[in-house]
CSV table of C-alpha atoms in Angstrom, one decimal:
chain,number,residue,atom,x,y,z
A,1,MET,CA,8.8,28.7,-1.3
A,2,GLY,CA,10.7,31.7,0.0
A,3,ASP,CA,12.2,34.6,-1.9
A,4,SER,CA,14.4,33.8,-4.9
A,5,ASN,CA,18.1,34.2,-4.1
A,6,PRO,CA,20.4,33.8,-7.1
A,7,ALA,CA,23.3,33.3,-4.8
A,8,LYS,CA,21.9,30.0,-3.6
A,9,GLY,CA,21.8,26.8,-5.6
A,10,LEU,CA,18.2,25.9,-6.6
A,11,LEU,CA,16.6,22.7,-5.3
A,12,LEU,CA,13.8,22.4,-7.9
A,13,ALA,CA,11.0,20.0,-6.9
A,14,VAL,CA,8.4,19.1,-9.5
A,15,LEU,CA,6.1,16.5,-7.9
A,16,PRO,CA,2.5,15.3,-7.9
A,17,TRP,CA,1.6,16.1,-4.3
A,18,PRO,CA,0.2,19.4,-3.1
A,19,GLU,CA,3.0,21.5,-1.5
A,20,GLU,CA,1.4,21.4,1.9
A,21,GLU,CA,2.1,17.7,2.1
A,22,VAL,CA,5.8,18.3,2.0
A,23,ARG,CA,6.1,21.8,3.4
A,24,ASP,CA,7.5,20.7,6.7
A,25,SER,CA,10.0,18.4,5.0
A,26,LEU,CA,11.2,21.2,2.7
A,27,LYS,CA,11.6,23.5,5.6
A,28,GLN,CA,13.8,20.9,7.4
A,29,ILE,CA,15.9,20.5,4.2
A,30,GLU,CA,16.2,24.3,3.8
A,31,LYS,CA,17.4,24.5,7.5
A,32,GLU,CA,19.9,21.7,7.1
A,33,PHE,CA,21.2,22.9,3.7
A,34,PRO,CA,21.1,26.7,3.8
A,35,GLU,CA,23.1,26.7,0.6
A,36,LEU,CA,20.0,25.4,-1.3
A,37,GLU,CA,16.8,27.3,-2.1
A,38,PRO,CA,13.8,25.0,-2.5
A,39,GLN,CA,11.3,25.9,-5.3
A,40,TYR,CA,8.2,23.6,-5.4
A,41,PHE,CA,5.9,23.0,-8.4
A,42,PHE,CA,2.8,20.8,-8.1
A,43,GLU,CA,2.5,18.7,-11.3
A,44,LYS,CA,-1.0,17.2,-11.2
A,45,HIS,CA,-0.9,13.4,-11.6
A,46,ALA,CA,-1.8,12.1,-15.0
A,47,GLU,CA,-3.4,8.6,-15.3
A,48,LYS,CA,-1.5,7.8,-18.5
A,49,GLU,CA,2.3,7.6,-18.3
A,50,SER,CA,2.6,9.1,-21.7
A,51,GLU,CA,0.9,12.3,-20.4
A,52,ARG,CA,3.3,12.7,-17.5
A,53,GLY,CA,6.3,15.0,-17.4
A,54,LYS,CA,4.6,17.6,-19.6
A,55,PHE,CA,4.7,20.3,-16.9
A,56,GLU,CA,6.3,23.7,-17.9
A,57,VAL,CA,8.9,25.1,-15.5
A,58,PRO,CA,10.2,28.7,-16.1
A,59,ASP,CA,13.5,28.5,-18.1
A,60,ASP,CA,15.4,30.7,-15.6
A,61,LEU,CA,14.6,28.3,-12.8
A,62,THR,CA,15.5,25.3,-14.9
A,63,ALA,CA,18.9,26.9,-15.7
A,64,ARG,CA,19.6,27.6,-12.0
A,65,ALA,CA,18.6,24.1,-10.8
A,66,VAL,CA,21.4,22.3,-9.0
A,67,VAL,CA,19.2,19.5,-7.5
A,68,LEU,CA,16.0,18.2,-9.1
A,69,ALA,CA,13.4,16.2,-7.2
A,70,THR,CA,10.9,14.7,-9.6
A,71,LEU,CA,8.7,11.9,-10.5
A,72,SER,CA,8.3,12.3,-14.3
A,73,TRP,CA,9.4,15.8,-15.3
A,74,LEU,CA,12.9,16.5,-16.7
A,75,PRO,CA,14.3,19.5,-18.6
A,76,LYS,CA,13.8,18.9,-22.3
A,77,THR,CA,17.5,18.9,-23.0
A,78,PRO,CA,20.7,18.8,-20.8
A,79,GLU,CA,21.5,22.3,-22.1
A,80,GLN,CA,18.5,23.7,-20.4
A,81,ALA,CA,19.9,22.7,-17.0
A,82,PRO,CA,23.6,23.4,-17.2
A,83,ASN,CA,24.1,23.5,-13.4
A,84,LEU,CA,22.2,20.3,-12.6
A,85,LYS,CA,24.3,18.0,-10.3
A,86,LEU,CA,21.8,15.6,-8.8
A,87,ILE,CA,18.4,14.1,-9.8
A,88,GLN,CA,16.3,12.5,-7.1
A,89,CYS,CA,13.5,10.5,-8.7
A,90,PHE,CA,10.5,9.8,-6.5
A,91,SER,CA,9.9,6.3,-7.9
A,92,ALA,CA,11.5,3.0,-7.4
A,93,GLY,CA,12.1,2.4,-11.1
A,94,THR,CA,13.4,4.8,-13.8
A,95,ASN,CA,12.4,3.0,-17.0
A,96,HIS,CA,9.9,5.8,-17.7
A,97,LEU,CA,12.9,8.2,-18.0
A,98,ALA,CA,15.3,5.9,-19.8
A,99,ALA,CA,14.7,7.3,-23.3
A,100,HIS,CA,15.3,10.9,-22.2
A,101,PRO,CA,18.5,12.7,-23.4
A,102,ILE,CA,19.5,13.6,-19.8
A,103,TYR,CA,19.3,9.9,-18.9
A,104,GLN,CA,21.1,8.7,-22.1
A,105,THR,CA,23.7,11.4,-22.7
A,106,THR,CA,24.8,12.7,-19.3
A,107,ASN,CA,26.4,11.4,-16.2
A,108,ILE,CA,24.3,13.4,-13.7
A,109,PRO,CA,23.8,11.1,-10.7
A,110,LEU,CA,20.2,9.8,-10.8
A,111,THR,CA,18.8,8.3,-7.6
A,112,THR,CA,15.5,6.7,-6.7
A,113,VAL,CA,13.4,6.4,-3.6
A,114,SER,CA,13.7,2.6,-3.5
A,115,GLY,CA,13.1,1.5,0.0
A,116,ILE,CA,10.0,3.6,0.8
A,117,HIS,CA,7.6,1.2,-0.9
A,118,GLY,CA,8.2,-1.9,1.2
A,119,PRO,CA,5.5,-1.5,3.9
A,120,GLN,CA,2.5,-0.6,1.7
A,121,ILE,CA,3.4,-3.0,-1.2
A,122,ALA,CA,4.1,-5.9,1.2
A,123,GLU,CA,0.8,-5.3,2.8
A,124,TRP,CA,-0.9,-5.3,-0.6
A,125,VAL,CA,0.8,-8.6,-1.5
A,126,ILE,CA,-0.2,-10.4,1.7
A,127,MET,CA,-3.7,-8.9,1.5
A,128,MET,CA,-4.3,-10.2,-2.0
A,129,ASP,CA,-2.8,-13.6,-1.1
A,130,LEU,CA,-5.1,-13.9,1.9
A,131,ILE,CA,-8.1,-12.8,-0.1
A,132,HIS,CA,-7.4,-15.6,-2.5
A,133,SER,CA,-6.5,-18.3,0.0
A,134,HIS,CA,-9.4,-17.5,2.4
A,135,LYS,CA,-11.8,-17.2,-0.5
A,136,TYR,CA,-13.0,-13.8,0.6
A,137,LEU,CA,-14.5,-12.8,-2.7
A,138,ASP,CA,-16.7,-15.9,-2.6
A,139,PHE,CA,-18.0,-14.9,0.8
A,140,TYR,CA,-18.4,-11.3,-0.3
A,141,GLU,CA,-20.5,-12.4,-3.3
A,142,ALA,CA,-22.5,-14.7,-1.0
A,143,GLN,CA,-23.2,-11.8,1.3
A,144,GLN,CA,-24.7,-9.8,-1.5
A,145,ARG,CA,-27.1,-12.7,-2.0
A,146,CYS,CA,-27.7,-12.9,1.8
A,147,GLU,CA,-26.5,-16.5,1.7
A,148,TRP,CA,-25.0,-18.3,4.7
A,149,SER,CA,-22.8,-21.2,3.7
A,150,GLN,CA,-20.1,-22.6,6.0
A,151,ALA,CA,-19.3,-25.2,3.4
A,152,ARG,CA,-17.5,-22.6,1.4
A,153,GLY,CA,-14.8,-22.4,4.1
A,154,MET,CA,-13.8,-26.0,4.0
A,155,LYS,CA,-11.1,-25.4,1.3
A,156,ILE,CA,-9.5,-22.4,3.0
A,157,ARG,CA,-5.7,-22.8,3.2
A,158,ASP,CA,-3.7,-21.0,5.9
A,159,LYS,CA,-0.1,-19.9,5.6
A,160,VAL,CA,1.8,-22.1,8.0
A,161,GLY,CA,4.4,-24.1,6.3
A,162,LYS,CA,3.6,-22.6,2.8
A,163,THR,CA,6.5,-21.5,0.5
A,164,VAL,CA,6.8,-17.9,-0.6
A,165,GLY,CA,9.2,-17.3,-3.5
A,166,VAL,CA,10.4,-13.7,-3.8
A,167,LEU,CA,11.7,-13.0,-7.3
A,168,GLY,CA,13.9,-9.9,-6.7
A,169,TYR,CA,15.0,-9.6,-3.0
A,170,GLY,CA,15.2,-5.9,-2.7
A,171,SER,CA,13.5,-3.6,-0.2
A,172,ILE,CA,10.0,-4.6,-1.2
A,173,GLY,CA,10.8,-8.3,-1.3
A,174,ARG,CA,12.4,-8.1,2.1
A,175,GLN,CA,9.3,-6.7,3.7
A,176,VAL,CA,7.2,-9.3,2.0
A,177,ALA,CA,9.5,-11.9,3.5
A,178,ARG,CA,9.2,-10.3,6.9
A,179,LEU,CA,5.4,-10.5,6.8
A,180,ALA,CA,5.3,-14.0,5.3
A,181,HIS,CA,7.8,-15.2,7.9
A,182,ALA,CA,5.5,-13.8,10.6
A,183,LEU,CA,2.7,-15.9,9.2
A,184,SER,CA,5.0,-19.0,9.5
A,185,SER,CA,5.6,-19.4,5.8
A,186,THR,CA,9.0,-20.5,4.4
A,187,VAL,CA,10.7,-17.8,2.3
A,188,ILE,CA,13.1,-18.4,-0.6
A,189,ALA,CA,14.8,-15.6,-2.5
A,190,TYR,CA,16.1,-15.0,-6.0
A,191,THR,CA,18.6,-12.3,-7.0
A,192,ALA,CA,20.3,-11.6,-10.3
A,193,SER,CA,23.8,-11.8,-8.8
A,194,PRO,CA,25.0,-14.3,-6.2
A,195,ARG,CA,24.5,-13.6,-2.5
A,196,ASP,CA,26.9,-16.2,-1.1
A,197,THR,CA,28.1,-14.4,2.0
A,198,PRO,CA,26.4,-12.8,5.0
A,199,GLU,CA,27.8,-9.4,3.9
A,200,SER,CA,26.4,-9.8,0.4
A,201,ARG,CA,23.0,-10.5,1.8
A,202,ARG,CA,22.7,-7.2,3.7
A,203,ASP,CA,20.4,-4.4,2.6
A,204,ASN,CA,22.5,-1.3,2.2
A,205,GLY,CA,19.8,0.9,0.8
A,206,PHE,CA,17.2,3.0,2.4
A,207,ILE,CA,15.0,1.2,5.0
A,208,VAL,CA,11.8,2.4,6.6
A,209,PRO,CA,12.5,2.0,10.3
A,210,GLY,CA,11.2,-1.2,11.8
A,211,THR,CA,10.7,-3.0,8.4
A,212,GLY,CA,12.5,-5.3,6.0
A,213,ASP,CA,15.2,-7.9,6.4
A,214,ALA,CA,18.4,-5.8,6.8
A,215,ASP,CA,20.7,-8.8,7.3
A,216,GLY,CA,19.1,-11.1,4.8
A,217,SER,CA,18.5,-13.8,7.4
A,218,ILE,CA,14.9,-14.7,6.6
A,219,PRO,CA,15.2,-16.7,3.3
A,220,LYS,CA,15.7,-20.5,3.9
A,221,LYS,CA,17.3,-20.7,0.4
A,222,TRP,CA,18.9,-18.2,-2.0
A,223,PHE,CA,18.9,-18.6,-5.8
A,224,SER,CA,20.7,-16.4,-8.3
A,225,GLY,CA,21.7,-16.1,-12.0
A,226,LEU,CA,20.6,-14.6,-15.2
A,227,GLU,CA,20.2,-17.9,-17.0
A,228,LYS,CA,16.8,-19.5,-17.6
A,229,GLU,CA,18.1,-22.7,-16.0
A,230,LYS,CA,18.8,-20.9,-12.8
A,231,LEU,CA,15.4,-19.2,-12.8
A,232,HIS,CA,13.7,-22.6,-13.3
A,233,GLU,CA,15.6,-24.1,-10.4
A,234,PHE,CA,14.0,-21.4,-8.2
A,235,LEU,CA,10.5,-21.9,-9.8
A,236,SER,CA,10.8,-25.7,-9.1
A,237,GLU,CA,10.7,-25.2,-5.3
A,238,GLY,CA,7.0,-25.9,-5.1
A,239,MET,CA,6.0,-22.4,-4.0
A,240,ASP,CA,2.5,-21.4,-3.0
A,241,LEU,CA,3.0,-17.7,-3.6
A,242,LEU,CA,5.4,-16.1,-6.1
A,243,VAL,CA,6.1,-12.4,-5.7
A,244,ILE,CA,7.5,-10.6,-8.7
A,245,SER,CA,9.6,-7.6,-7.6
A,246,VAL,CA,12.4,-7.2,-10.1
A,247,PRO,CA,13.0,-4.1,-12.2
A,248,LEU,CA,11.9,-3.9,-15.8
A,249,THR,CA,14.9,-4.2,-18.2
A,250,LYS,CA,15.5,-5.9,-21.5
A,251,ALA,CA,16.6,-9.0,-19.6
A,252,THR,CA,13.4,-9.1,-17.5
A,253,THR,CA,10.9,-8.4,-20.3
A,254,HIS,CA,8.6,-11.4,-20.5
A,255,LEU,CA,10.8,-13.1,-17.9
A,256,LEU,CA,7.8,-15.3,-17.1
A,257,SER,CA,6.0,-17.0,-19.9
A,258,THR,CA,4.6,-20.5,-20.7
A,259,PRO,CA,7.7,-22.5,-19.8
A,260,GLU,CA,7.9,-20.8,-16.5
A,261,PHE,CA,4.2,-21.4,-15.7
A,262,GLN,CA,4.6,-25.0,-16.7
A,263,THR,CA,7.6,-25.3,-14.3
A,264,LEU,CA,5.5,-23.8,-11.5
A,265,HIS,CA,2.7,-26.3,-12.2
A,266,ALA,CA,5.1,-29.3,-12.3
A,267,SER,CA,6.4,-28.4,-8.8
A,268,ASN,CA,3.1,-27.5,-7.3
A,269,PRO,CA,0.0,-29.1,-9.0
A,270,HIS,CA,-2.2,-27.4,-6.4
A,271,GLY,CA,-1.3,-24.1,-8.1
A,272,THR,CA,1.0,-21.2,-7.4
A,273,TYR,CA,-0.6,-17.8,-6.8
A,274,ILE,CA,1.4,-15.0,-8.5
A,275,ALA,CA,1.5,-11.4,-7.3
A,276,ASN,CA,3.1,-8.9,-9.7
A,277,ILE,CA,3.9,-5.5,-8.2
A,278,SER,CA,6.8,-4.6,-10.5
A,279,ARG,CA,5.9,-3.9,-14.1
A,280,GLY,CA,3.4,-5.5,-16.4
A,281,LYS,CA,5.9,-6.4,-19.2
A,282,ILE,CA,7.7,-8.7,-16.9
A,283,LEU,CA,4.8,-11.2,-17.4
A,284,ASP,CA,3.9,-12.4,-20.9
A,285,GLN,CA,0.2,-11.5,-20.5
A,286,ASP,CA,-1.0,-13.8,-23.3
A,287,ALA,CA,0.8,-16.7,-21.7
A,288,LEU,CA,-0.5,-15.7,-18.3
A,289,ILE,CA,-4.1,-15.8,-19.6
A,290,SER,CA,-3.5,-19.2,-21.1
A,291,ALA,CA,-1.9,-20.5,-17.9
A,292,LEU,CA,-4.9,-19.4,-15.9
A,293,GLU,CA,-7.4,-20.9,-18.3
A,294,ASN,CA,-5.5,-24.2,-18.3
A,295,ASN,CA,-5.0,-24.2,-14.5
A,296,LEU,CA,-1.2,-24.1,-14.6
A,297,ILE,CA,-1.3,-21.5,-11.8
A,298,ALA,CA,-3.9,-20.8,-9.1
A,299,GLY,CA,-4.4,-17.2,-9.8
A,300,ALA,CA,-2.8,-13.8,-10.2
A,301,ALA,CA,-2.9,-10.5,-8.4
A,302,LEU,CA,-1.8,-7.8,-10.7
A,303,ASP,CA,-1.1,-4.2,-9.6
A,304,VAL,CA,0.7,-3.6,-12.9
A,305,THR,CA,-0.3,-4.4,-16.5
A,306,ASP,CA,0.8,-3.9,-20.1
A,307,PRO,CA,-0.4,-1.4,-21.1
A,308,GLU,CA,-1.5,1.0,-18.4
A,309,PRO,CA,-4.3,1.9,-18.1
A,310,LEU,CA,-5.5,-1.5,-19.2
A,311,PRO,CA,-8.1,-1.0,-22.0
A,312,LYS,CA,-11.7,-1.9,-21.1
A,313,GLU,CA,-11.8,-4.5,-23.9
A,314,HIS,CA,-8.6,-6.3,-22.7
A,315,PRO,CA,-9.3,-10.0,-22.0
A,316,LEU,CA,-7.3,-9.8,-18.8
A,317,TRP,CA,-10.2,-8.1,-17.1
A,318,ARG,CA,-12.4,-11.1,-17.6
A,319,THR,CA,-9.9,-13.9,-17.1
A,320,LYS,CA,-10.8,-16.2,-14.2
A,321,GLY,CA,-8.6,-16.0,-11.1
A,322,VAL,CA,-7.2,-12.5,-11.8
A,323,ALA,CA,-7.4,-9.6,-9.4
A,324,ILE,CA,-6.4,-6.2,-10.8
A,325,THR,CA,-5.7,-2.9,-9.1
A,326,PRO,CA,-4.6,0.2,-11.0
A,327,HIS,CA,-0.9,0.5,-10.0
A,328,VAL,CA,-1.7,1.6,-6.5
A,329,SER,CA,0.1,-0.9,-4.3
A,330,GLY,CA,3.0,1.5,-3.7
A,331,LEU,CA,0.9,4.4,-2.7
A,332,THR,CA,0.5,5.6,0.9
A,333,ASP,CA,-0.5,8.8,2.7
A,334,VAL,CA,3.1,9.3,3.8
A,335,TYR,CA,4.8,8.5,0.4
A,336,ALA,CA,5.9,12.1,-0.3
A,337,GLN,CA,7.3,12.5,3.2
A,338,ARG,CA,9.3,9.3,3.0
A,339,GLY,CA,10.6,10.3,-0.4
A,340,MET,CA,11.8,13.6,1.2
A,341,MET,CA,13.7,11.5,3.8
A,342,VAL,CA,15.6,9.8,1.0
A,343,LEU,CA,16.3,13.2,-0.7
A,344,ALA,CA,17.6,14.6,2.6
A,345,GLU,CA,19.9,11.6,3.0
A,346,ASN,CA,21.3,11.9,-0.5
A,347,LEU,CA,21.9,15.6,0.0
A,348,ARG,CA,24.0,14.8,3.1
A,349,ARG,CA,26.0,12.2,1.2
A,350,TRP,CA,26.3,14.5,-1.9
A,351,ARG,CA,27.6,17.3,0.3
A,352,GLU,CA,30.1,15.0,2.0
A,353,GLY,CA,31.2,13.2,-1.2
A,354,ARG,CA,29.9,9.8,-0.1
A,355,GLU,CA,28.2,7.1,-2.1
A,356,LEU,CA,24.6,8.0,-2.8
A,357,VAL,CA,21.6,5.9,-1.8
A,358,ASN,CA,19.9,4.1,-4.7
A,359,GLU,CA,22.0,5.6,-7.5
A,360,VAL,CA,20.9,4.2,-10.8
A,361,ASP,CA,23.4,2.2,-12.9
A,362,ARG,CA,22.4,3.4,-16.4
A,363,ARG,CA,24.0,0.4,-18.1
A,364,ARG,CA,21.9,-2.1,-16.0
A,365,GLY,CA,18.8,0.1,-16.1
A,366,TYR,CA,18.3,0.2,-12.3
């Protein structure tokens, strides 16, 4: 994009969207930040995470890069990018980059686009929950058989007065809460650290206009803590829907296993429906399958699995009560444009020496 100008700092973008999808956004950035020269590379999306980030960028451009916008690609070593001052990752999590030398051995600020996923993921969660509670799949299958049966609708459960537990009350969880609240459900929230004051409950990250719960006023109850006892207090609230939206770290790996499913069942024998839009490893999948087979939970909507892609022979495909989508809940036709909005905001803050939006704490892993 544009003629190369060595006097300018290079904004290197290596992203899996055709350049025409972000051309207008890049032009706006170039206009607002004339000291930066955007160079865009289209890295075709790979289905397997292990195959991502293999794109080759010319060494001279890597060496000149001051700002990097990326989803998976990083220079092979810090030495290849001696001028790099800011990395804007176009995902909510950075666990896929955590083993990279740039992540592990440098202090280059690394930010995410957390905040842009709330609308589409919240819609996916509510959609899957409604499909389950309104028995849509039963009716769809009946339609294929040209079968009219009103009796199937007698067990439909609406959302008024139901309890929605949001495990991880970030931008995604807040938009889920907004939609659940609109359906007259009661929302309860769980966070790793306490949110005891109104100020601590505010969302200070990027918010898509008109969405979320900026002041944290929707949840009827808040729970917090890293101990299992605290988690089980939250899971004992008799929730009808449990939404998993915590980042994947060592502490959250297999955060939910048999004891947690048993706790859910004890508090709601009717069955909790689980929606996981975070990472597959947060659920102990063997324990999940067992919980479903033994009716400890009502069902599970999984947009993420362990591993990804899920092998055809994996038993999860054939487990009753499971609905699987291929890690698509966060996708939308305006994803790249919203990501550019976060990049532009961070460029403003970086230029002015202010705190960045969504800067990753490498020690915590998010």
